[in-house]
Coordinates of C-alpha atoms in Angstrom, one line a residue:
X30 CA 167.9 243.5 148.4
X31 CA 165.0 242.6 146.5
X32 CA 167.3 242.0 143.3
X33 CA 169.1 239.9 145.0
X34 CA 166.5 237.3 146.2
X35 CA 165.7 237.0 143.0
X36 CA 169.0 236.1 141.9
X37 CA 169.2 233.5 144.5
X38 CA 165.9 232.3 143.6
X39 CA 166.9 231.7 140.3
X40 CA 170.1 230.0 141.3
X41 CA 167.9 227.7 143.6
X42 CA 165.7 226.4 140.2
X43 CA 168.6 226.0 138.4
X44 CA 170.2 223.7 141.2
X45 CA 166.7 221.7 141.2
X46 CA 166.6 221.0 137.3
X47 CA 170.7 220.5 137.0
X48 CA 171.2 217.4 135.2
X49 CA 174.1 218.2 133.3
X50 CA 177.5 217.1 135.4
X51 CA 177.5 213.6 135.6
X52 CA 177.1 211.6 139.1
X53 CA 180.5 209.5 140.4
X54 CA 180.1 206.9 142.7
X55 CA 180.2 208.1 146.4
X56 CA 183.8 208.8 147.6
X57 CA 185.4 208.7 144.2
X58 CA 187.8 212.0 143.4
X59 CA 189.8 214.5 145.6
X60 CA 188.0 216.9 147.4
X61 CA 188.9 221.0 147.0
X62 CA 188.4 223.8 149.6
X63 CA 189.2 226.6 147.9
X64 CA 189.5 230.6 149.5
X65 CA 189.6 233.1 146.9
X66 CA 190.9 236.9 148.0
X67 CA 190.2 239.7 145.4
X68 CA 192.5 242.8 146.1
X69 CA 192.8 246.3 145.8
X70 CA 194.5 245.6 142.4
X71 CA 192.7 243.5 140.6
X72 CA 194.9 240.2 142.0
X73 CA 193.2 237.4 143.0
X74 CA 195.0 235.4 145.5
X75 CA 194.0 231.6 145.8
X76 CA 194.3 229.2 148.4
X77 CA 193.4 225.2 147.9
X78 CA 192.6 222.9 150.4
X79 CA 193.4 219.1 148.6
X80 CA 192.6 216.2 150.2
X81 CA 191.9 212.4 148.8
X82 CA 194.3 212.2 146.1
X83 CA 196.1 208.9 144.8
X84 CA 199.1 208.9 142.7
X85 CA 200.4 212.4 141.8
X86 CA 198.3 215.4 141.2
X87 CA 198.3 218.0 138.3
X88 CA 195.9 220.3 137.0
X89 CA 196.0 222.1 134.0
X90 CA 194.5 225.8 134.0
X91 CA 192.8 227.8 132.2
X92 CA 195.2 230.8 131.1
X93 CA 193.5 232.0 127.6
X94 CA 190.1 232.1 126.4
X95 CA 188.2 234.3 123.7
X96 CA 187.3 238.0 124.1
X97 CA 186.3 238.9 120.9
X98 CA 186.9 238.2 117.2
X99 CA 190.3 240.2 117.3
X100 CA 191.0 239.8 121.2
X101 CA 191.6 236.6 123.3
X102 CA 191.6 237.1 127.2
X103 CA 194.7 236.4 129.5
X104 CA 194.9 234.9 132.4
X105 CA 198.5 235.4 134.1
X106 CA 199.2 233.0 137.0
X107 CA 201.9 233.6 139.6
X108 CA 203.9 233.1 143.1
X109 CA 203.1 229.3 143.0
X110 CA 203.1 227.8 146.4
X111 CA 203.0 224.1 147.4
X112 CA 204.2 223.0 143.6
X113 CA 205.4 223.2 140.5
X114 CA 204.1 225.5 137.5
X115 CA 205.3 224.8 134.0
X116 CA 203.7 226.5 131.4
X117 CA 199.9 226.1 131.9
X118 CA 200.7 222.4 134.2
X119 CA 200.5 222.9 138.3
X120 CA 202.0 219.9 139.8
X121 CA 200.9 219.8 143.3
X122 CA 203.7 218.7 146.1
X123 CA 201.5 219.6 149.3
X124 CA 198.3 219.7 150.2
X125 CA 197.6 223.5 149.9
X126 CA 198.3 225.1 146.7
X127 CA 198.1 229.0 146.3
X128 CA 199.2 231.0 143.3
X129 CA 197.9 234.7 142.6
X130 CA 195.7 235.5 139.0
X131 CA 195.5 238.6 137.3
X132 CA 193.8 239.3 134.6
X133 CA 189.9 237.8 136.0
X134 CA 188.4 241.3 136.6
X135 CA 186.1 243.1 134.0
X136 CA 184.3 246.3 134.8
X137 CA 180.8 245.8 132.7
X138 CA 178.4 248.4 133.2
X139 CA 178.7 249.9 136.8
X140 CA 179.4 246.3 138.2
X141 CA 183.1 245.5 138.2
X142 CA 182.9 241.0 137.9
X143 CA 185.3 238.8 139.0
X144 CA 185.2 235.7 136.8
X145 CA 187.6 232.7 137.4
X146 CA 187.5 228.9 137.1
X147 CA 188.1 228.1 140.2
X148 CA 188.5 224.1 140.1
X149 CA 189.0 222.4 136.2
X150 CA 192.0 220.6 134.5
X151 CA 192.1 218.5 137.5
X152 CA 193.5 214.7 135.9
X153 CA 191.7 213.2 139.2
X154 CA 187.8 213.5 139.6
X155 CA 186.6 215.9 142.4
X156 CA 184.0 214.6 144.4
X157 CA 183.2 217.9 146.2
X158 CA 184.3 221.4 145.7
X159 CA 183.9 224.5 148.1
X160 CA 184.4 227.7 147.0
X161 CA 184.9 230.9 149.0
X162 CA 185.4 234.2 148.2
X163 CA 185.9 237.7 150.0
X164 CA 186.5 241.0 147.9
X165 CA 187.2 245.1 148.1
X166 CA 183.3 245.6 148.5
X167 CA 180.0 244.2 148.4
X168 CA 178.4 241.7 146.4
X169 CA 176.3 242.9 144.1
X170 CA 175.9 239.7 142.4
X171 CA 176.7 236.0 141.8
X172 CA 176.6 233.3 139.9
X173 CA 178.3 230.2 138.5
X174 CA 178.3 227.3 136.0
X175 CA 179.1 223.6 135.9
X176 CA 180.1 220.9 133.6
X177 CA 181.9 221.9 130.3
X178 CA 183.6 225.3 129.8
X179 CA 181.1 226.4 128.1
X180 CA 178.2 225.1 129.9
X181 CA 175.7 227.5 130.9
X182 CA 174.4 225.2 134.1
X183 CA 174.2 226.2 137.9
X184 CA 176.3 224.7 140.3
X185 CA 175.1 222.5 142.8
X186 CA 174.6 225.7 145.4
X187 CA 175.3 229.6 146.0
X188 CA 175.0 231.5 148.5
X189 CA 176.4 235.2 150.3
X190 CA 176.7 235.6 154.0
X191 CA 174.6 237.8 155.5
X192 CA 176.8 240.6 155.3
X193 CA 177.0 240.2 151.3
X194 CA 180.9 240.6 152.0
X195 CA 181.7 236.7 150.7
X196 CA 180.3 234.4 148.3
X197 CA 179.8 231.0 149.5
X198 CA 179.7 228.3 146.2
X199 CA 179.4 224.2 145.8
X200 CA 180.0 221.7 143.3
X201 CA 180.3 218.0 143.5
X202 CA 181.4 215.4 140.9
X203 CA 183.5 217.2 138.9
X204 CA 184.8 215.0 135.9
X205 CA 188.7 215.6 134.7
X206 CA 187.9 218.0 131.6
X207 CA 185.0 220.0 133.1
X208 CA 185.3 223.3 135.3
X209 CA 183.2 225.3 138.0
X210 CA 183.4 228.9 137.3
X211 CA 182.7 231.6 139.8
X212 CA 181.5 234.8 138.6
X213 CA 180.9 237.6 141.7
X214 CA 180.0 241.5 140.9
X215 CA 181.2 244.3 143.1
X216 CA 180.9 247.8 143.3
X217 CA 182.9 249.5 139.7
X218 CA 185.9 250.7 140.9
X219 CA 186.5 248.2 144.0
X220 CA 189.7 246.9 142.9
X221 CA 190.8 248.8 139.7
X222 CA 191.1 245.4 138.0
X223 CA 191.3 244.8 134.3
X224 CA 191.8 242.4 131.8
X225 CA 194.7 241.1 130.2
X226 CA 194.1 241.2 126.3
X227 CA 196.4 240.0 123.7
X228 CA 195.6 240.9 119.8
X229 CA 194.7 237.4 117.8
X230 CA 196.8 237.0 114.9
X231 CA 195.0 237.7 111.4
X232 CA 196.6 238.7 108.6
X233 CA 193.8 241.6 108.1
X234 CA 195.0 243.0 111.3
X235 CA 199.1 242.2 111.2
X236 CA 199.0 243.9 107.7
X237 CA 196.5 247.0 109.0
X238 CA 196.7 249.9 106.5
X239 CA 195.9 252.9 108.6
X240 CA 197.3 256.3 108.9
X241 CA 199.7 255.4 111.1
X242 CA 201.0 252.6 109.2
X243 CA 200.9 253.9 106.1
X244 CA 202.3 256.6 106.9
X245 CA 205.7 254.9 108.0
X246 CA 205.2 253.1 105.1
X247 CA 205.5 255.8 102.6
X248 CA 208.1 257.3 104.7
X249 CA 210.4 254.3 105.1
X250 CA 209.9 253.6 101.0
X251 CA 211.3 256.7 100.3
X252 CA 214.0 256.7 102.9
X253 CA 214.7 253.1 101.4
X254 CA 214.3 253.9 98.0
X255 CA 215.9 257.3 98.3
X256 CA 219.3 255.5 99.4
X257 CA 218.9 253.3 96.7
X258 CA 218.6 256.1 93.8
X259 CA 221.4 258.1 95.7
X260 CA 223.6 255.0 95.5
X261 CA 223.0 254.5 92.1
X262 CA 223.8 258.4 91.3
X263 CA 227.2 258.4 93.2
X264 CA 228.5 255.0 92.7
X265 CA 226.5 253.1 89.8
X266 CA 226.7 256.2 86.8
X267 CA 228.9 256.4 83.9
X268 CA 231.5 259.1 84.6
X269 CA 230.8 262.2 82.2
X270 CA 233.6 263.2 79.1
X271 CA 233.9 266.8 78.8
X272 CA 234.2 268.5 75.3
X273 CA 233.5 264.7 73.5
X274 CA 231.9 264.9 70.3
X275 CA 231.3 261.7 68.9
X276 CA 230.8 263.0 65.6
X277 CA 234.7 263.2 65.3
X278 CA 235.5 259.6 64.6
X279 CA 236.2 258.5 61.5
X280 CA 237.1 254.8 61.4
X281 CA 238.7 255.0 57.8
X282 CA 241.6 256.8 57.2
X283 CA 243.9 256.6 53.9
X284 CA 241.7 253.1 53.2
X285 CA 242.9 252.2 55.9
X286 CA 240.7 250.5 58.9
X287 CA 240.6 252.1 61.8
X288 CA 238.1 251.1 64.7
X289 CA 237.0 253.2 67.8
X290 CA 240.6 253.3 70.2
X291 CA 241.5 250.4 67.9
X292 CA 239.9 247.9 70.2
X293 CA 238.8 244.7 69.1
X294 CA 235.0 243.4 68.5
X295 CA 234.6 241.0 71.9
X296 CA 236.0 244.4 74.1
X297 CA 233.6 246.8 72.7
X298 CA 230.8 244.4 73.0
X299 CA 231.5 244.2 76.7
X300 CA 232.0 248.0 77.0
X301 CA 228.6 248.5 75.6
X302 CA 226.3 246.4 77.8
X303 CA 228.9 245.6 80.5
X304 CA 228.4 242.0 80.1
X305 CA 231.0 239.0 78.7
X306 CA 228.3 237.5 76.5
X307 CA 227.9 234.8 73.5
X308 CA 227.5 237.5 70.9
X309 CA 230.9 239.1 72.0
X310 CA 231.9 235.4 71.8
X311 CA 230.5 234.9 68.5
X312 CA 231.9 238.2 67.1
X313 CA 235.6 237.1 68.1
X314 CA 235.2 233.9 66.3
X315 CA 234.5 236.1 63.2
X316 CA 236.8 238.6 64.1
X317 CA 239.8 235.7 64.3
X318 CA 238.5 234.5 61.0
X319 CA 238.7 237.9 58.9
X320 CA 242.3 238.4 60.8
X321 CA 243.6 235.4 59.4
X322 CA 244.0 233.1 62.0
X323 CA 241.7 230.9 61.4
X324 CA 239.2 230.1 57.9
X325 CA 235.4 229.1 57.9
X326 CA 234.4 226.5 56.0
X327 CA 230.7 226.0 54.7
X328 CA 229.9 222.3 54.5
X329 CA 227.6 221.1 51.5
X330 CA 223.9 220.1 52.8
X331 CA 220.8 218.1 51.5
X332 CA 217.7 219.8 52.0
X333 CA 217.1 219.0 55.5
X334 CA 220.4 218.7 56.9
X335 CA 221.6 221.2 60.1
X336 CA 224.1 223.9 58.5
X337 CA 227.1 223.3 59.7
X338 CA 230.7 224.5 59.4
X339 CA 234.4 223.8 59.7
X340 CA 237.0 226.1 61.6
X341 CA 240.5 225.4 60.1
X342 CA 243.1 226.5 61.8
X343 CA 245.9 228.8 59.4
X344 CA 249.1 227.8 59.3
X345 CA 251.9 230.0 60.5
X346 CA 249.6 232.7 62.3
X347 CA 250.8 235.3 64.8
X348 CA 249.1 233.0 67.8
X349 CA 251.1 234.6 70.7
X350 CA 249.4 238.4 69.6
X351 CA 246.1 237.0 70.8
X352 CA 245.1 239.1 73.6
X353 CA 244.3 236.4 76.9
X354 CA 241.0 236.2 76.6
X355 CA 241.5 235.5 72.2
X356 CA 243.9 233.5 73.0
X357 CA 241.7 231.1 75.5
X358 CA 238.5 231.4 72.7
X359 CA 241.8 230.1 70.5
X360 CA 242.2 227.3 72.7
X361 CA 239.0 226.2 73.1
X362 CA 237.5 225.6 69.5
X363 CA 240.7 223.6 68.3
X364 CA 242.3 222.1 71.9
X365 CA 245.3 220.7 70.3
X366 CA 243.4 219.7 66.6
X367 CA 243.6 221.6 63.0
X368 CA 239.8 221.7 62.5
X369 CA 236.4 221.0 64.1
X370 CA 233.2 221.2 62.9
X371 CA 231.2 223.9 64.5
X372 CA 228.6 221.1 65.8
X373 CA 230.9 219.5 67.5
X374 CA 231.9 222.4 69.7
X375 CA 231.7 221.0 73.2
X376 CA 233.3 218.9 75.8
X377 CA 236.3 220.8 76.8
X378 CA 234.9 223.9 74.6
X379 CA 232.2 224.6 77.4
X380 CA 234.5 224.5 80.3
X381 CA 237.1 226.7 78.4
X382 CA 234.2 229.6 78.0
X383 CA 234.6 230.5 81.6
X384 CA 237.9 231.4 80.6
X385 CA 236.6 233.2 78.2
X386 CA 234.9 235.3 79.9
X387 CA 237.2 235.8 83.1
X388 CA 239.6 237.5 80.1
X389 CA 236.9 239.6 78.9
X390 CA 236.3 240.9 81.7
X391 CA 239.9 241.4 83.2
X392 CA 240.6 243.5 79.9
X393 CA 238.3 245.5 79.9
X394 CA 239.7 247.1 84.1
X395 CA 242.8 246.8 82.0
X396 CA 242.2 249.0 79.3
X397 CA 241.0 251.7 82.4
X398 CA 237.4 251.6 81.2
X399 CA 236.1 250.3 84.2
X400 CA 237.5 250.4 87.8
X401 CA 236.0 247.4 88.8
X402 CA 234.4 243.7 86.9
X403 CA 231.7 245.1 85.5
X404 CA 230.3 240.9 86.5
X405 CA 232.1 240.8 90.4
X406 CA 230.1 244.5 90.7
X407 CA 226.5 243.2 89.6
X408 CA 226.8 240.2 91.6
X409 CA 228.3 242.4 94.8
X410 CA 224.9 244.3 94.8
X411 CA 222.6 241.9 93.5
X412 CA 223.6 239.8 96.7
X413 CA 223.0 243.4 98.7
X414 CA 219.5 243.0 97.5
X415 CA 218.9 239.7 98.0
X416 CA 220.0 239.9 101.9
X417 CA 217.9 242.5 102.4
X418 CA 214.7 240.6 100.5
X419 CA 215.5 237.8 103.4
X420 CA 215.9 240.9 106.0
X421 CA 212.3 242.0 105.1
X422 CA 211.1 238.9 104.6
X423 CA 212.1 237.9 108.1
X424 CA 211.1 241.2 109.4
X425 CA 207.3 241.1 108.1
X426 CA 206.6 237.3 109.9
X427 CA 208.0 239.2 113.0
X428 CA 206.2 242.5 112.3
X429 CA 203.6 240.4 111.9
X430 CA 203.2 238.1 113.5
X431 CA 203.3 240.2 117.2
X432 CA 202.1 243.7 115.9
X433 CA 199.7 245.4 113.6
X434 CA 203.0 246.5 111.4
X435 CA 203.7 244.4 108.9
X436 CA 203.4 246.7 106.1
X437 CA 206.9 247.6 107.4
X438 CA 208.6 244.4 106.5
X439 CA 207.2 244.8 102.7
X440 CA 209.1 248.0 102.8
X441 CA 212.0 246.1 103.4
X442 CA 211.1 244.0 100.6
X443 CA 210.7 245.9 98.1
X444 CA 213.8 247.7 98.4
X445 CA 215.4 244.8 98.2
X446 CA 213.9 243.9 95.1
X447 CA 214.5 247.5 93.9
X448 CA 218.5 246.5 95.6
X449 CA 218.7 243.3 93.3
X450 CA 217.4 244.6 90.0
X451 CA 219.4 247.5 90.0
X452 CA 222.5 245.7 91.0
X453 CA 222.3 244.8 87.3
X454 CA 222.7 248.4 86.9
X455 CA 225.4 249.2 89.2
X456 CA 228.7 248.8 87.1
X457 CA 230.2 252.2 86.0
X458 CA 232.4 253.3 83.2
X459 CA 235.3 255.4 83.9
X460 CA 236.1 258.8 82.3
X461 CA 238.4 256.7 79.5
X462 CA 235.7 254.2 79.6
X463 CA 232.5 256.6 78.5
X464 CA 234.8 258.4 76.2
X465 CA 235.9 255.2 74.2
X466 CA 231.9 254.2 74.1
X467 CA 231.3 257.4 72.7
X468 CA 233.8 256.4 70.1
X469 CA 232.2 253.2 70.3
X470 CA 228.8 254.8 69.2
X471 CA 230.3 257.5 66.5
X472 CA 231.4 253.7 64.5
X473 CA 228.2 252.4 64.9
X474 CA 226.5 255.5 63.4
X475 CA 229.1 255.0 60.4
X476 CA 228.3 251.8 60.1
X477 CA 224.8 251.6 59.6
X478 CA 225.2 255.0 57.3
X479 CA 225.5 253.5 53.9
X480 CA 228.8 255.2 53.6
X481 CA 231.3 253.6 52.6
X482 CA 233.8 256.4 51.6
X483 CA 236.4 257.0 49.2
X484 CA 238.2 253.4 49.7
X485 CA 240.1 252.1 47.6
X486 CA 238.8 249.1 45.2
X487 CA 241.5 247.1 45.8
X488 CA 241.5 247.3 49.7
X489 CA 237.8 247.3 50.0
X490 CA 237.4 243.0 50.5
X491 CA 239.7 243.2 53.8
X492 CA 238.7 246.3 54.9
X493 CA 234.9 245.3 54.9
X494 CA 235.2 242.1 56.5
X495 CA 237.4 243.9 59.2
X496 CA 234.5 246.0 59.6
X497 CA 231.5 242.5 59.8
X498 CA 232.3 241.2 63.1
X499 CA 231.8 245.1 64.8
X500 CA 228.0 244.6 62.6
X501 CA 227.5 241.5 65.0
X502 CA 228.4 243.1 67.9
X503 CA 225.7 245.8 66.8
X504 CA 223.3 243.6 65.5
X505 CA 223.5 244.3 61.4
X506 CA 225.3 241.3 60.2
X507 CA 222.8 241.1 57.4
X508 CA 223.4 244.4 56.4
X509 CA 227.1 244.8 56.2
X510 CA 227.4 240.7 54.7
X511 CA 225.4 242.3 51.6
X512 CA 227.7 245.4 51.7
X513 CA 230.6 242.9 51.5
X514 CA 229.3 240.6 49.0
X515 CA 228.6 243.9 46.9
X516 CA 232.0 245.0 46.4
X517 CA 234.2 242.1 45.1
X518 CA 233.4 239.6 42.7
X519 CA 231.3 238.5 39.3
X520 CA 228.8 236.3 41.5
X521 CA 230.4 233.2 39.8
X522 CA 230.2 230.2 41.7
X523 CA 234.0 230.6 42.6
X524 CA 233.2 233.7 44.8
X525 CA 235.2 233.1 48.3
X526 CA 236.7 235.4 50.6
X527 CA 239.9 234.6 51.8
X528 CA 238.4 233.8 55.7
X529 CA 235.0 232.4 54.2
X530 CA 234.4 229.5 52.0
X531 CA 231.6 227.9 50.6
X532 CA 230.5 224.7 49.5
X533 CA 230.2 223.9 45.7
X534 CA 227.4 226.1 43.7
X535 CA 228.3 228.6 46.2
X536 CA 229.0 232.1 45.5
X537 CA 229.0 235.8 47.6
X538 CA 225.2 236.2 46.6
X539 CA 224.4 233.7 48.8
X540 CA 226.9 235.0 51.5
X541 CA 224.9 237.5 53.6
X542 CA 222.0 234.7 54.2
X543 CA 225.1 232.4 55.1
X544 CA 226.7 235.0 58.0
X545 CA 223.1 235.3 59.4
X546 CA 222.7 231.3 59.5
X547 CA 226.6 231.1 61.0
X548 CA 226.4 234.1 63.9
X549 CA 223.1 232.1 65.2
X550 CA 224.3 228.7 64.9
X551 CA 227.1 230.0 66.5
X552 CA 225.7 231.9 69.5
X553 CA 223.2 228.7 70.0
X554 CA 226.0 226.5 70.1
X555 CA 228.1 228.8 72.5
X556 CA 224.6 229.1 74.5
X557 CA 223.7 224.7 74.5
X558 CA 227.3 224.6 76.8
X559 CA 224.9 225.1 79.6
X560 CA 226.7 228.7 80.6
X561 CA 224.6 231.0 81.2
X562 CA 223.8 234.0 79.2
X563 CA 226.5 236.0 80.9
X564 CA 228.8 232.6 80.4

């Protein structure tokens, strides 16, 4: 016992020097007998003893305080008698509370300590406060604290019977705010008790990389992005042409023009990237010019005017053989008038374009090259994607937020991402579609050749311009204007073609630098409508 008396005797100077709870006037506050039972496991079963109180009584307890830097401790309070407990708030409706706590047991050492605050968060004072308490086994030691939470001050008095079976404790003047905690050691193992620890959020430990984690990590990326490639492989891939070779074509035959599966500039440019786009626009502008149905006109300039050009609608032409979506670009630069300047394209132009481009892309499932809009498809997936980017998203905070698995969400993410960019991706050809693409390359590699074949002087004007507005779709308008310009003509300054003229002191030397100014005035126009790329 000689431990103990020396425990006691320390709790006896700390009583003598205690200074730190501040004194009430006589009588003022509720008093609280309090008789706390620590079970077999690990419960502690209260009982209070109120008496003295005015108006209506609540107390607010003490359910969660630090552990460590990761952990905070939990105290979880139950079978409320005599009141009301919401949330952490006890609204007292007698005068004898009792509620069980678990969670106030911690084995340290070979000393398992109870450690509750057994009167705080009263919103009266407390002019006196007894506590009692009775456990599995002996006392092995005791002590408490007064004042703030944190305080490290005696209470007023504590004591053990002589049996060292209960503690005895005392505490008067107990402000609303401030607490008296018990803290009584027994025997390790006397009631099995534990506490109640919940992880403190961090994002360090929500987003732990550890084997485990990483691990599932790895393994749902590659489930993820496995499904993702598999997709891509059975739904998003061009089908294959047997027995194609591409180096069959030959777009001229008898001088005369013949282009891949005789379709037209603004369909092959949306069978080769799968998009309706302002070149393909730009192309059938060009396309209607060299076919006769309408003529470019370059307008004269001073030094530092804009280029700028005229579209005159030609008399008597074939309108109704416009395919829909020529027919609507048709519609849309003249809307009822003979000619229009190219900068004045706009107004009604821009909300015709979506026209436009619906056509486009309904030919193109009609001509059997793809079984689906190549457009609806991307945007079908690319929505796919960004669901799932939201799914992970959602799925980290909660990962999160209440476990150490957050990495788990980002797997979600990222396959979403993966989901959205290759939804651009996604459209397929059909059998008919990859073989007339093939054809589609065999032109281009004819074009760009520098041969031009045995055609006939006389038929080489037309059949070169038919050829120009497939070099826009392919990018070398430069190229085949020069090619054009080369073969008719004396370079006189009364050089036209029959779908392009130019201003005064103009003449076909001058042409190529011309087509490269018109296809990107043209395509910048198209793209100031405020459509988008894809119109």
């Amino acid at each position: 016992m000689t431990g103990f008396r020396l425990t006691m005797a320390a709790l006896g100077a700390a009583a003598l020097t205690l200074t730190a709870v501040p004194a009430m006037a006589a009588g003022a506050g509720i008093t609280d007998d309090v008789t706390m039972t620590l079970g077999k496991n690990g419960t502690l079963h209260v009982v209070e003893k109120i008496s003295g109180a005015s108006g209506g009584l609540k107390r607010t307890f003490i359910t969660r305080t630090r552990y460590d830097d990761s952990n905070d401790r939990v105290y979880q309070i139950s079978n409320v008698k005599g009141g009301t407990l919401d949330g952490d708030v006890l609204t007292v409706t007698g005068q004898t509370v009792e509620y069980d706590v678990k969670g106030a047991v911690t084995t340290s050492g070979g000393v398992e300590e109870l450690r509750w605050f057994a009167v705080n968060g009263w919103n009266q004072p407390v002019a006196k406060a007894t506590v009692k308490v009775s456990g599995p086994g002996q006392v092995q030691n005791l002590s408490c604290f007064a004042g703030e939470l944190t305080s490290a001050i005696g209470c007023t008095s504590a004591s053990m019977d002589h049996s060292a079976t209960r503690a005895d404790f005392e505490q008067e003047n107990i402000t609303p705010g401030q607490a008296l905690t018990v803290v009584v050691g027994y025997p390790k193992g006397s009631s099995g008790g534990a506490p109640i620890l919940e992880q403190r959020f961090s994002l360090a430990a929500a987003f732990t990389l550890n084997t485990v984690t990483g691990g599932a990590l790895a393994g749902l990326l590659v489930l993820l992005l496995g499904g993702i490639g598999l997709l891509y492989w059975t739904r998003g891939r061009d089908a294959r042409v047997a027995g194609h070779e591409k180096g069959a074509i030959v777009p001229v035959q008898n001088g005369h023009f013949s282009p891949p599966d005789g379709v037209r500039p603004g369909q092959i440019g949306t069978l080769v990237d799968e998009q309706a786009d302002v070149i393909d626009v730009t192309a059938t502008i060009v396309d209607l010019a060299v076919r006769g149905y309408l003529r470019i006109d370059e307008q004269p300039r001073q030094t530092y005017d804009a280029p700028d050009w005229m579209l005159v609608r030609m008399p008597n032409a074939p309108v109704n053989t416009l395919l829909p979506y020529e027919h609507a670009l048709y519609d849309a630069i003249f809307d009822g008038r003979d000619a229009v300047l190219l900068s004045q394209l706009s107004g009604s132009f821009a909300a015709h374009l979506g026209k436009v481009r619906d056509a486009l892309y309904a030919d193109v499932v009609k001509q059997g090259w793809f079984a689906r809009r190549p457009d609806t498809e991307r945007t079908r997936w690319t929505t796919i994607g960004v669901v799932l980017i939201g799914v992970g998203l959602i799925a980290t905070a909660v990962l999160a937020w209440f476990t150490t698995y957050g990495l788990l969400g980002l797997a979600v993410i990222i396959a979403g991402a993966a989901m959205a960019v290759g939804g651009q991706y996604m459209p397929a050809k059909t059998a008919k579609g990859s073989a007339a693409l093939a054809h589609t390359m065999g032109f281009r590699e004819y074009l760009f050749s520098g041969e031009l074949g045995n055609v006939p002087e006389q038929h080489r004007v037309e059949l070169f311009s038919r050829y120009l507005p497939y070099a826009v779709i392919f990018d070398g308008v430069e190229h085949w204007s020069r090619v054009v310009a080369s073969v008719t003509g004396n370079g006189g300054q009364a050089d036209n073609l029959y779908w392009y003229h130019g201003p005064a002191e103009w003449d076909l030397s001058k042409f190529a630098g011309s087509m490269r100014t018109f296809t990107t005035t043209t395509s910048g126009a198209i793209s100031a409508t405020r459509q988008f790329r894809t119109l």
